[in-house]
XYZ file of C-alpha atoms in Angstrom:
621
model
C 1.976 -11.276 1.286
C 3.020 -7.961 3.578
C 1.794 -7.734 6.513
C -0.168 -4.516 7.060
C 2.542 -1.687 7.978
C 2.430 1.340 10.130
C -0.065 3.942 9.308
C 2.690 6.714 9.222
C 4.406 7.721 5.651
C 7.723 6.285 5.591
C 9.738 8.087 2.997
C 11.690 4.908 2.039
C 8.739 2.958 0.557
C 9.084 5.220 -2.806
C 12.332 3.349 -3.805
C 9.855 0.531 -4.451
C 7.977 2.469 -6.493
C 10.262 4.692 -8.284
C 9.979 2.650 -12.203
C 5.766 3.414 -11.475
C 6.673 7.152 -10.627
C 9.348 7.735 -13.895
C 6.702 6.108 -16.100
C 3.832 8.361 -14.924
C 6.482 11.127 -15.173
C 7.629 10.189 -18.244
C 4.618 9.507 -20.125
C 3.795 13.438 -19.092
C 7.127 14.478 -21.255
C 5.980 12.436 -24.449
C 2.787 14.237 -24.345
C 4.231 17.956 -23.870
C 7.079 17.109 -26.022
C 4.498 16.055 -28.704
C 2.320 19.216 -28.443
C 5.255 21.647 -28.144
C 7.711 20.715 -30.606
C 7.030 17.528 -32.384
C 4.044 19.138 -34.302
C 6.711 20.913 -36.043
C 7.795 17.735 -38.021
C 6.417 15.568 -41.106
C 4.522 13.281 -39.624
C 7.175 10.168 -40.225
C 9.716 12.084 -38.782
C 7.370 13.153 -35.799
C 6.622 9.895 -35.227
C 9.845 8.385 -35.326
C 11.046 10.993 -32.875
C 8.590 10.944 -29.926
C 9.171 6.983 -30.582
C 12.563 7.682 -29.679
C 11.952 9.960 -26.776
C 9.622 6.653 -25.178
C 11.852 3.954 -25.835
C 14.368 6.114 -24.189
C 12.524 6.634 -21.091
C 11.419 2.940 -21.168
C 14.797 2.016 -20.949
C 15.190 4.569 -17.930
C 13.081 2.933 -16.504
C 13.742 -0.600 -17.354
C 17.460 0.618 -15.404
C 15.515 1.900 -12.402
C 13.480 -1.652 -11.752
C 16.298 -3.312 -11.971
C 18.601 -1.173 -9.550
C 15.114 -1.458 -7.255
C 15.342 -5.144 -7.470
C 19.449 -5.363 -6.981
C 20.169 -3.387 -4.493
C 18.128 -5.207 -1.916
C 20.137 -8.064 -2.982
C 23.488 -6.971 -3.052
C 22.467 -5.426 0.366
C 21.496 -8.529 1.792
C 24.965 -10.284 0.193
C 27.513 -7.702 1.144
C 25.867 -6.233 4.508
C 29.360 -5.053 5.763
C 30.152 -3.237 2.201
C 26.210 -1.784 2.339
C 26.694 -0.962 5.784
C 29.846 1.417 5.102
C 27.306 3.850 3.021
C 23.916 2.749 4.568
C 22.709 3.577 8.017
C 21.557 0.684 10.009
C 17.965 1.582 10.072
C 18.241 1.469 6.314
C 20.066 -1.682 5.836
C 17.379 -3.178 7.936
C 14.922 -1.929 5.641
C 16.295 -3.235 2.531
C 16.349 -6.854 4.408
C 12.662 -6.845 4.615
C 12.362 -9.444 2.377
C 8.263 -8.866 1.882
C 8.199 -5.450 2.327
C 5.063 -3.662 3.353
C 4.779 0.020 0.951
C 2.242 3.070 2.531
C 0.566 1.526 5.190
C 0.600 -2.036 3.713
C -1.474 -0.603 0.465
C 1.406 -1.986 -1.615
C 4.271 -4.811 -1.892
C 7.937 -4.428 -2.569
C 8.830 -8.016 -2.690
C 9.871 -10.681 -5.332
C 7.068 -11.269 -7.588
C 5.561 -7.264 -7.756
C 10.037 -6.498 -8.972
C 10.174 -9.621 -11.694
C 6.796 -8.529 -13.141
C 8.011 -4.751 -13.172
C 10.532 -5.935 -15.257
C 8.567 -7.992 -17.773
C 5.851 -4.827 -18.057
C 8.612 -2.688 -18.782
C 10.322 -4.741 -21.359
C 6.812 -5.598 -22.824
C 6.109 -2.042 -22.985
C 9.725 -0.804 -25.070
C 9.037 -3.891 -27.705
C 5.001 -2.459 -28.167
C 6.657 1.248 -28.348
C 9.088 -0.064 -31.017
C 6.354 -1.702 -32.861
C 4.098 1.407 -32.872
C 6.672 3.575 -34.510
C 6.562 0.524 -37.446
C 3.601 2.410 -39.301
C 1.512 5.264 -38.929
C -1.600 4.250 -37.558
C -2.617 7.808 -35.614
C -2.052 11.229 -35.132
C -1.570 11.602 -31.572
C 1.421 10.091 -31.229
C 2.398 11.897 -28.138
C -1.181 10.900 -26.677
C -0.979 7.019 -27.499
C 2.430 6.794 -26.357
C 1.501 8.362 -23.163
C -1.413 5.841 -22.687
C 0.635 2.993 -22.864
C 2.752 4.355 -20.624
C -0.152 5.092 -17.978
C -1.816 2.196 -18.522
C 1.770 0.371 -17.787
C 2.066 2.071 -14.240
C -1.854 0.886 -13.678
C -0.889 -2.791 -14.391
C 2.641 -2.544 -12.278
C 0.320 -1.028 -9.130
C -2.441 -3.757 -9.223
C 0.349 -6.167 -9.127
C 1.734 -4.965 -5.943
C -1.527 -3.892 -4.862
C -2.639 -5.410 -1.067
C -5.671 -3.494 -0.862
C -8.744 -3.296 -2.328
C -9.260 0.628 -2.799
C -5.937 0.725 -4.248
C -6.502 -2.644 -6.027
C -9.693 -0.443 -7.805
C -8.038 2.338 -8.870
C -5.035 0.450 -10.462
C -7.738 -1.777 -12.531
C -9.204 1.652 -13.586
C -6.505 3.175 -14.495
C -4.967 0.658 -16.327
C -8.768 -0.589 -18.256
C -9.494 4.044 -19.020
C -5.949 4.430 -20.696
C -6.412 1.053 -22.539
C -10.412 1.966 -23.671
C -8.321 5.267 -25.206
C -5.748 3.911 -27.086
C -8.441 1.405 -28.864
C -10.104 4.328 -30.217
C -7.102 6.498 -31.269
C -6.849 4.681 -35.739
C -9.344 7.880 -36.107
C -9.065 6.830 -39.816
C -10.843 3.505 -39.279
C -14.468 3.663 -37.974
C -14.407 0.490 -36.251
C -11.355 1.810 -34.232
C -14.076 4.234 -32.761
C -17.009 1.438 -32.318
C -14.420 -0.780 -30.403
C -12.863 1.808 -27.966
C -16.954 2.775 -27.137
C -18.008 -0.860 -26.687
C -15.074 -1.582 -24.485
C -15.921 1.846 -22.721
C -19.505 0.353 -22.033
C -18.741 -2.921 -21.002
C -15.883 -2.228 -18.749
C -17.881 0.894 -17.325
C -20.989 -1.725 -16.300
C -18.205 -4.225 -15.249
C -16.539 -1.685 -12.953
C -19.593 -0.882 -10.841
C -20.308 -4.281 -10.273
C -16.845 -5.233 -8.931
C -17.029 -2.051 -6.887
C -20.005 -2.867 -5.369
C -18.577 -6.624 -4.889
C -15.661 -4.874 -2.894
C -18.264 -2.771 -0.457
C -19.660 -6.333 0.162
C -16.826 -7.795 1.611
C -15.855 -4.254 3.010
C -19.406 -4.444 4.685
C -18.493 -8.106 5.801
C -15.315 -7.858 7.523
C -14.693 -4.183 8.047
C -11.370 -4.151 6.458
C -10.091 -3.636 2.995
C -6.514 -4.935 2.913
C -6.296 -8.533 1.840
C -4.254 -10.184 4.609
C -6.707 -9.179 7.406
C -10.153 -9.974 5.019
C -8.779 -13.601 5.028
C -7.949 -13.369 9.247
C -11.060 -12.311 10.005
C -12.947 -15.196 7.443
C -10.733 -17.963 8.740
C -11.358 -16.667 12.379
C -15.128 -16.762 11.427
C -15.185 -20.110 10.518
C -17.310 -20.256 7.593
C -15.945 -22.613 4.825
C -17.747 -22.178 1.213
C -21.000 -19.734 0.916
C -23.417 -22.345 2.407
C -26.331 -19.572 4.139
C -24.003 -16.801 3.323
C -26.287 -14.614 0.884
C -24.192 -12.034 1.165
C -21.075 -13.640 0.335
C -21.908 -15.317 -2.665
C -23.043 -11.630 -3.604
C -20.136 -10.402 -3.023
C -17.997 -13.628 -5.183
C -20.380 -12.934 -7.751
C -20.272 -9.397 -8.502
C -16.247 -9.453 -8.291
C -16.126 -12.171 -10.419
C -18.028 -10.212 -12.998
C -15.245 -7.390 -12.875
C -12.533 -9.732 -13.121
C -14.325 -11.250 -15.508
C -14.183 -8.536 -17.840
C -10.634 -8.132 -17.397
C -9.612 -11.423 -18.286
C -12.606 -11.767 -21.269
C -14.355 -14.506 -19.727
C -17.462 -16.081 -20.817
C -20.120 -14.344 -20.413
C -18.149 -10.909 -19.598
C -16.201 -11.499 -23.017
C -18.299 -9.639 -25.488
C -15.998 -6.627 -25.766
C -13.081 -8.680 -26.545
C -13.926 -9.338 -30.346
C -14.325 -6.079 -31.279
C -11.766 -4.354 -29.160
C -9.353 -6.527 -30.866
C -10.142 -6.508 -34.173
C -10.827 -2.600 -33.839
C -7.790 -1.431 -31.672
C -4.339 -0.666 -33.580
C -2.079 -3.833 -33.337
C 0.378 -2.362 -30.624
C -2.812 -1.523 -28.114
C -4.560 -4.870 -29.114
C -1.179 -6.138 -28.024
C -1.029 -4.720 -24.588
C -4.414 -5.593 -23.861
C -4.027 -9.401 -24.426
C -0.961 -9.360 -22.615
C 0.051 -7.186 -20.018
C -3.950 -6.368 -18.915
C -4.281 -9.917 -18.699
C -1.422 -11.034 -16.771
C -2.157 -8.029 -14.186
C -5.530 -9.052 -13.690
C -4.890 -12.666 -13.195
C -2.285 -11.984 -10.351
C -4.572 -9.755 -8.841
C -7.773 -12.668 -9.330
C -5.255 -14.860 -7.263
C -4.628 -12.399 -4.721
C -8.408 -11.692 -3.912
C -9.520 -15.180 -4.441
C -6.664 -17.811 -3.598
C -5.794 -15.606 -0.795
C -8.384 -12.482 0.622
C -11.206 -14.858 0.252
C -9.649 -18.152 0.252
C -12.121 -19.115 3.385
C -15.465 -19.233 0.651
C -13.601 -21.587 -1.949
C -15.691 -24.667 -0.906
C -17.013 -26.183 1.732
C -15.692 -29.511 1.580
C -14.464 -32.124 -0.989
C -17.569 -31.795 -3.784
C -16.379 -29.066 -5.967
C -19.824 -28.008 -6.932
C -20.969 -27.418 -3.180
C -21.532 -23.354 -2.528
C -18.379 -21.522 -2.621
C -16.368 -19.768 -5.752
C -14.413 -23.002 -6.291
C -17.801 -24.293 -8.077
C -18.667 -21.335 -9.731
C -15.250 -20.238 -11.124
C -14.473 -24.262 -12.097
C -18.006 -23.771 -13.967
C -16.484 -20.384 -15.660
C -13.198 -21.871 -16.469
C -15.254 -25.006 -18.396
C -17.944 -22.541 -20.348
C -14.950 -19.925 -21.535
C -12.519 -22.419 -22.601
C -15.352 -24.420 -24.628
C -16.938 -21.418 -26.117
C -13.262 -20.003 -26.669
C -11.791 -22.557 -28.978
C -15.701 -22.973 -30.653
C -15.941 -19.644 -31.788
C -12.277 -19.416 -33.021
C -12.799 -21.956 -35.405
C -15.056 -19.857 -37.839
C -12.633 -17.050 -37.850
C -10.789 -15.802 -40.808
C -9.884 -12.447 -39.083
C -6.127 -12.634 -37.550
C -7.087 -10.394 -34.670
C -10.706 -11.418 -34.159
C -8.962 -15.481 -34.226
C -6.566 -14.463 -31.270
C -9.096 -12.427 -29.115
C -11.317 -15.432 -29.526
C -8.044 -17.636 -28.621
C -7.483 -14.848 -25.640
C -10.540 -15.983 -24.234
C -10.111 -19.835 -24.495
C -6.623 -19.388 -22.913
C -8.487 -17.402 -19.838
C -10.406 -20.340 -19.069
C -7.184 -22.259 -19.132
C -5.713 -19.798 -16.578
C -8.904 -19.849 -14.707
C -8.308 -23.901 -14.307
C -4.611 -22.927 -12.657
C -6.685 -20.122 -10.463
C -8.521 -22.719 -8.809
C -5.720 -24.991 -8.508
C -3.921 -22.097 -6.252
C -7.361 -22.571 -4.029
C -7.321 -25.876 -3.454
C -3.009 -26.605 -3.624
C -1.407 -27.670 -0.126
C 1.740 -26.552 -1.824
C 0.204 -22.569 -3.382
C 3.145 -20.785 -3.914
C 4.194 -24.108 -6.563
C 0.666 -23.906 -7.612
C 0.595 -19.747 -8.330
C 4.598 -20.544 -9.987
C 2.772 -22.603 -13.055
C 0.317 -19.862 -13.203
C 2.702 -17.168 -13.500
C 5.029 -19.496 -15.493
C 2.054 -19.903 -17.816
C 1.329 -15.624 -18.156
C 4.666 -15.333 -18.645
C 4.954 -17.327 -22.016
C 1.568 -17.081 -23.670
C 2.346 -12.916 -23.278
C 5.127 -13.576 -25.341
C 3.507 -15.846 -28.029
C 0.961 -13.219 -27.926
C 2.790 -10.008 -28.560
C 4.725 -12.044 -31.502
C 1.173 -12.428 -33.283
C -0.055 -9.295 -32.526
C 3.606 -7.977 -34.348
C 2.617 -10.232 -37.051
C -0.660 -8.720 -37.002
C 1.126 -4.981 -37.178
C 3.277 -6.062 -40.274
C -0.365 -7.329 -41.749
C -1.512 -3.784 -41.102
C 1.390 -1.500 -42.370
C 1.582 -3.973 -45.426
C -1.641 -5.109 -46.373
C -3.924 -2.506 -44.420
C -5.904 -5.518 -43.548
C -5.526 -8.385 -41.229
C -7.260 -11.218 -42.473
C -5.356 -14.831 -42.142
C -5.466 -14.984 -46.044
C -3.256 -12.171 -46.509
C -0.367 -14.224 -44.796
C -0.589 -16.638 -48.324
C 2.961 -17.247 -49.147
C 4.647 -15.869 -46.549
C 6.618 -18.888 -45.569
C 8.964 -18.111 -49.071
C 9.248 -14.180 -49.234
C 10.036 -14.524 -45.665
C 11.226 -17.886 -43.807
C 12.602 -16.922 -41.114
C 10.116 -14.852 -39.378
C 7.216 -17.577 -41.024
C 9.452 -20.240 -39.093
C 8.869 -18.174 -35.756
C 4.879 -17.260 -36.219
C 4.979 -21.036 -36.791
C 6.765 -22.129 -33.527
C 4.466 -19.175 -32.133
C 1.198 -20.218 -33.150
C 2.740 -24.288 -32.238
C 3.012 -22.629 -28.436
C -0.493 -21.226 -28.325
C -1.668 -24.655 -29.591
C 0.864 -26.622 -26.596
C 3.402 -28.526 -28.749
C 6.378 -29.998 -27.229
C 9.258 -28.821 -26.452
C 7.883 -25.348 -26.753
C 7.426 -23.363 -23.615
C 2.999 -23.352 -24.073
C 3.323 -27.092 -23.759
C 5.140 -26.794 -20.300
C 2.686 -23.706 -19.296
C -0.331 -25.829 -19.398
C 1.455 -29.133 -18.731
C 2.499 -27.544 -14.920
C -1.440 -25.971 -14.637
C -3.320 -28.584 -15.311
C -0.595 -31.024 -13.218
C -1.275 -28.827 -10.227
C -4.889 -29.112 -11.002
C -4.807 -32.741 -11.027
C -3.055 -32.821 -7.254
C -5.592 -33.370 -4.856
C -3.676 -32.929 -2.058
C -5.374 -30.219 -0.681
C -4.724 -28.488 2.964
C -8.041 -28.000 4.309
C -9.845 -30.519 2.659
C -10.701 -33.051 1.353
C -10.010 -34.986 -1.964
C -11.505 -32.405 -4.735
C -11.581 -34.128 -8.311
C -11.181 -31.465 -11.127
C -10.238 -34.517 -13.868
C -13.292 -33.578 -15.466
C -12.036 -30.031 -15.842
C -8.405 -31.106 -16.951
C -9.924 -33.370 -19.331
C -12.705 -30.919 -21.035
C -9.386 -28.288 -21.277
C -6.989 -30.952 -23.192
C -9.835 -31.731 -25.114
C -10.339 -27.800 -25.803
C -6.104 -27.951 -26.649
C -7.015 -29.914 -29.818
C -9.432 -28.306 -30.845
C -7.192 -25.389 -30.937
C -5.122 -26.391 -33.244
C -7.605 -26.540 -36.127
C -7.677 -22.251 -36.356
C -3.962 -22.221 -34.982
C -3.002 -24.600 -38.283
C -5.014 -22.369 -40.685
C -2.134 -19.278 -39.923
C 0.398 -22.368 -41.244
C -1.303 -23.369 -44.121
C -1.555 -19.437 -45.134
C 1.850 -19.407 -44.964
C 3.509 -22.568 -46.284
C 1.285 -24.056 -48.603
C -0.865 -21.440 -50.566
C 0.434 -18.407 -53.368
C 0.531 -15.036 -52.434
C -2.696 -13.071 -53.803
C -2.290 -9.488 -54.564
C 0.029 -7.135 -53.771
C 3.310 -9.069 -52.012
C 4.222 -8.074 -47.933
C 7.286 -5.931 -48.011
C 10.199 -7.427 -45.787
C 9.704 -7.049 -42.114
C 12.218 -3.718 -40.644
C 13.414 -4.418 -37.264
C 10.582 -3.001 -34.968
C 8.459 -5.809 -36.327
C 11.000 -8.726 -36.788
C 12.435 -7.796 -32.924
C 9.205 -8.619 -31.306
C 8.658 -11.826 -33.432
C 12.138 -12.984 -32.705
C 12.687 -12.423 -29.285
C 9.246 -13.888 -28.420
C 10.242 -16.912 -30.131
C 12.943 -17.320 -28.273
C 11.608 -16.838 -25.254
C 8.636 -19.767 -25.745
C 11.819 -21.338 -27.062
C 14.209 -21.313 -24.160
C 10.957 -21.904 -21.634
C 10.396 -25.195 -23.626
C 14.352 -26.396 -23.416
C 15.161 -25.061 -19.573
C 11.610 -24.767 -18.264
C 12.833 -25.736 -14.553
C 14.931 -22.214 -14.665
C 11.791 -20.234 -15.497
C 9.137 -22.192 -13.131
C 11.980 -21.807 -10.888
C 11.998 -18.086 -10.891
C 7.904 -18.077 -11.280
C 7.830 -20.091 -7.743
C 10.159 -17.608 -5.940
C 7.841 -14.809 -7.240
C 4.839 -16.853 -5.969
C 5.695 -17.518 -2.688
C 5.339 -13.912 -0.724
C 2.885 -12.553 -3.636
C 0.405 -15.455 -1.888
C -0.301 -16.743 2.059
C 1.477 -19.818 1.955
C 2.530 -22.495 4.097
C 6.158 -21.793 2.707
C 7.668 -19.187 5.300
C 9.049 -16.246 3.934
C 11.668 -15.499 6.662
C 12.636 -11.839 7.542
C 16.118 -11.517 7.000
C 17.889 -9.458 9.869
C 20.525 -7.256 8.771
C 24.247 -8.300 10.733
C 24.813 -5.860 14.507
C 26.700 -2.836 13.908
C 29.735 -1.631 16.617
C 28.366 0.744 18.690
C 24.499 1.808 20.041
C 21.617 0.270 18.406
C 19.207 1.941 16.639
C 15.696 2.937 18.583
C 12.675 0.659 17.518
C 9.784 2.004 16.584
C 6.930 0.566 18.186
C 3.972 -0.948 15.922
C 0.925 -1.648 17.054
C -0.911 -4.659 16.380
C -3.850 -5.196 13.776
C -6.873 -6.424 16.126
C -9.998 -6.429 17.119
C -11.880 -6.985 20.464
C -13.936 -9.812 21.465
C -16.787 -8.804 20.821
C -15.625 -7.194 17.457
C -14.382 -10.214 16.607
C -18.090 -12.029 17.775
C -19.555 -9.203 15.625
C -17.769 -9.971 12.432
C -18.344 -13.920 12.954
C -21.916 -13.586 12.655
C -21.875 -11.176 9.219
C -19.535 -13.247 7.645
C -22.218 -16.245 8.138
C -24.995 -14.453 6.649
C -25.725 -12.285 10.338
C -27.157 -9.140 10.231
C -25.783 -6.004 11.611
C -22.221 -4.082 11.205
C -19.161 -4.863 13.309
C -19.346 -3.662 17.095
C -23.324 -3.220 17.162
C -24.956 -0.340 15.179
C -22.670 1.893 14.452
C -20.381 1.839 12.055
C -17.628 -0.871 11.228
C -14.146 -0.348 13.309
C -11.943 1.011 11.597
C -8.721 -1.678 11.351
C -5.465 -0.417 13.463
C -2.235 0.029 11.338
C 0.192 -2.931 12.350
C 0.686 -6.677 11.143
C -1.461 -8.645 10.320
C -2.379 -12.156 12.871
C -1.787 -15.463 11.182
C -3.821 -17.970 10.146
C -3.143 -21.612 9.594
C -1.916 -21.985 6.131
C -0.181 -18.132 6.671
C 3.750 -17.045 6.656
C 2.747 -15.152 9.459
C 2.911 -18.280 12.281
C 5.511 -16.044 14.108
C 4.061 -13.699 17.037
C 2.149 -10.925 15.210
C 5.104 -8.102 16.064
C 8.080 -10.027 14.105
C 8.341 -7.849 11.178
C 7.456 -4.791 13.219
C 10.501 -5.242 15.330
C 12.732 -5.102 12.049
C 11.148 -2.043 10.597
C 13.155 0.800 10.561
């Protein structure tokens, strides 16, 4: 977690956010290149074409993340080499290992460049799978949402601050409401984009007005200082704090929504069933693992201070009420999914029981003395149900172009016109369900084992074996509706007309996601290892995340840059205290709240931050 930067615009910060800026760009040149000269074609060969035209600037931009993630590295490993073409203000920079982006608004560091990554390659195998059939007419304007709606989810992972943490949600959730309506052939493509319109319009004002809450509470918006200024407050949980559990309440309904769970999951049906494959697709995976790291950052971190007040997990604070959440979705989930004979209805219903899974791992990041481990199996757990996911929603795609329907009984016989890609919606669907040695099995093996560790930092012994239990439970009862894709496949004749042989845009996404849920189930310890690394500055953590410092150069040193400190006064401070325990009045007396000084953020017990407050500052360029 950044601490919060200077308030002046440092022209360096948009190398961290040059893939976001060629994808916004880029989805602009699929549009005009679709309206201008595109229109020209048949509609295959138009739609093959601007197909092209994404992919290519997908993998642009899959190149650029990976040169922003590298050449800190190789800075860091070769300093004298780097040195030769970098000037020392520069090189120390790139050794900010946690980098703080515009003001500390966004982060630069491990976890926001490995999740570029996976968005990006998620995005080029949904691309390729859209250009598998034609589904729509506006190519150039689907294409382009995707796109958009990519550079929402890669800012609300690196987002540190709540206004920006709003309008990357929005962006991403307005693009995605878009594509859902864009099969204008199918009338229930239309019906699913508006409910999903409604619902996430209602769930957007109330997060909002969660956020001006805690913005009335503390007088800050960025995360770091939200959770200085609770800690410094004292209050533990939401005992006599009316305001706060207001606050949790309303931004758990907009999370909520995000993540489809129970009772903000009413969309999710609909929008699935409704939506062409390839947006369904996006919205079950990468929608869902952006809002879950950004549900960490607010909760296990901004407002870690309200979790709970002591050792009874149902005393006042969100611990409680999300544990309560996590218990109802996952039930309700796995309940519903069972009288399903849709394909896509059957996974958004399976969407939802694996959010109150991930919901179980959220509160395990509250309550873990050891969170950046804790956030690793949650990330290690997004990671490989995304991929099982986008596999069935290819299978889904294939059901679509071949069948123009989607219901599990047109799979019958698909295990001997086509074995090998049965063999992988099998080990797919065997994932979902948690089946050794698959990668699922280790997802929710290391979430609900982080769960069960009650070795908490601040207090005492909280018991969520009831919780861990009701979600194995929920695990079998999962594999009733998974099972019924299997038996479509192996053991019952084909009825009607026969599914043509998967091309390559459909049989890519099946395989590689199969082998990734296959590799994360033989080497799991390489991918939890990576997830952990990601974890540990994306969180405040009692794991130090050291600020490198770039070697001496011959000659002068560069001039430092003064920063000045984020604080408040005394009486500020005394102010704050009394809101945040359910007193009455804004920071500072009756006017309105101080407005927080750029600088870094103090640190709290359990932060990074232990060093004096002006560490990082001194290494900024």
């Amino acid at each position: 977690m950044p601490t919060v930067g200077p308030s002046t615009l440092d022209f360096r910060d948009f190398f961290f956010v040059a893939p976001e800026m060629l994808l916004a760009v880029w989805g602009l040149v699929v549009l005009l290149l679709d309206l201008w000269l595109a229109r020209r074609l048949d509609p295959a060969a138009r739609r093959l074409w601007v197909g092209r035209v994404a992919l290519a600037g997908t993998g642009l931009a899959f190149a650029v993340a990976l040169a922003v993630g590298l050449v800190p590295l190789m800075a860091r490993a070769y300093p004298e080499d780097a040195g030769s073409w970098l000037s020392k203000s520069t090189l120390d920079y790139l050794f900010d290992t946690d980098p703080s982006l515009f003001s500390g608004t966004l982060a630069g560091d491990l976890q926001v460049g490995a999740f570029d990554l996976l968005y990006i390659v998620l995005l080029g195998l949904i691309v390729g799978l859209s250009r598998a059939w034609s589904f729509t007419e506006e190519w150039g304007e689907f294409l382009a949402l995707l796109f958009w709606a990519t550079v929402g989810m890669m800012l609300l992972s690196a987002a540190e601050e709540l206004i920006t943490l709003f309008v990357a949600l929005e962006t991403m959730t307005i693009c995605l409401y878009l594509a859902t309506a864009l099969e204008k052939t199918r009338r229930r493509s239309a019906e699913a984009g508006l409910k999903y319109f409604i619902y996430g319009s209602v769930s957007s004002a109330l997060f909002l007005f969660g956020l001006s809450y805690v913005y009335g509470l503390t007088g800050t918006t960025h995360l770091s200082a939200i959770r200085r200024l609770l800690v410094e407050a004292q209050q533990s949980g939401l005992t006599a704090n009316a305001a706060g559990a207001t606050a949790v309440l309303l931004i758990l309904a907009g999370f909520g929504f995000k993540i489809a769970a129970v009772p903000f999951h009413q969309w999710a049906p609909d929008a699935y069933e409704g939506a062409p494959a390839p947006a369904a697709a996006w919205i079950a995976t990468g929608s869902k693992i952006a809002s879950l790291i950004a549900f960490m950052k607010v909760f296990a971190n901004a407002l870690e201070p309200w979790a709970s007040p002591d050792s009874n997990v149902l005393r006042p604070g969100w611990i409680g009420i999300v544990a309560v959440v996590a218990a109802v979705t996952m039930t309700y989930g796995n309940l519903a999914a069972l009288r399903q004979r849709n394909f896509k209805r059957m996974l958004a219903y399976s969407s939802i029981a694996h959010g109150g899974y991930l919901l179980v791992g959220v509160i395990a990041v509250g309550l873990a003395a050891d969170v950046s481990r804790a956030a690793g199996a949650v990330l290690f757990y997004l990671v490989v149900y995304a991929f099982a996911n986008l596999g069935a929603f290819a299978a889904a795609a294939w059901l679509a172009r071949d069948k123009e329907s989607d219901q599990i009984d047109d799979l019958n016989g698909l295990g001997r016109k086509q074995p090998l890609l049965a063999i992988c919606i099998t080990l797919l669907m065997l994932s979902l369900i948690g089946i050794p040695p698959l990668g699922g099995f280790f997802g929710k093996l290391y979430v609900f084992m982080e769960a069960l560790d009650e070795r908490t930092a601040s207090r005492g012994s909280i018991s969520l074996v009831w919780l861990v239990g009701l979600a194995l439970l929920n695990s079998v009862v999962s594999a009733f509706y998974y099972v019924r894709v299997l038996r479509a496949m192996f053991l019952r004749e084909p009825a009607g007309k026969p599914m043509a042989a998967a091309d390559r845009l459909i049989a890519l996404p099946i395989l590689l996601s199969t082998a990734v849920v296959v590799g994360a189930g033989l080497t799991p310890d390489l991918l939890m290892g990576v997830m952990q690394a990601a974890a540990a500055p994306m969180l405040t953590t009692p794991i130090v995340v050291h600020k490198l410092t770039a070697p001496t150069p011959v000659g002068p040193p560069a001039p430092k840059k003064p920063t000045p400190a984020f604080q408040y006064s005394a009486d500020q401070m005394k102010k704050m205290g009394q809101m945040a325990t359910g007193g009455a009045g804004p920071p500072g007396g009756g006017g309105p709240a101080p407005k927080a000084k750029a600088g870094t953020k103090s640190a709290t017990p359990k932060s990074k931050a232990q060093a004096p407050a002006s560490k990082k500052a001194e290494n900024r360029p």
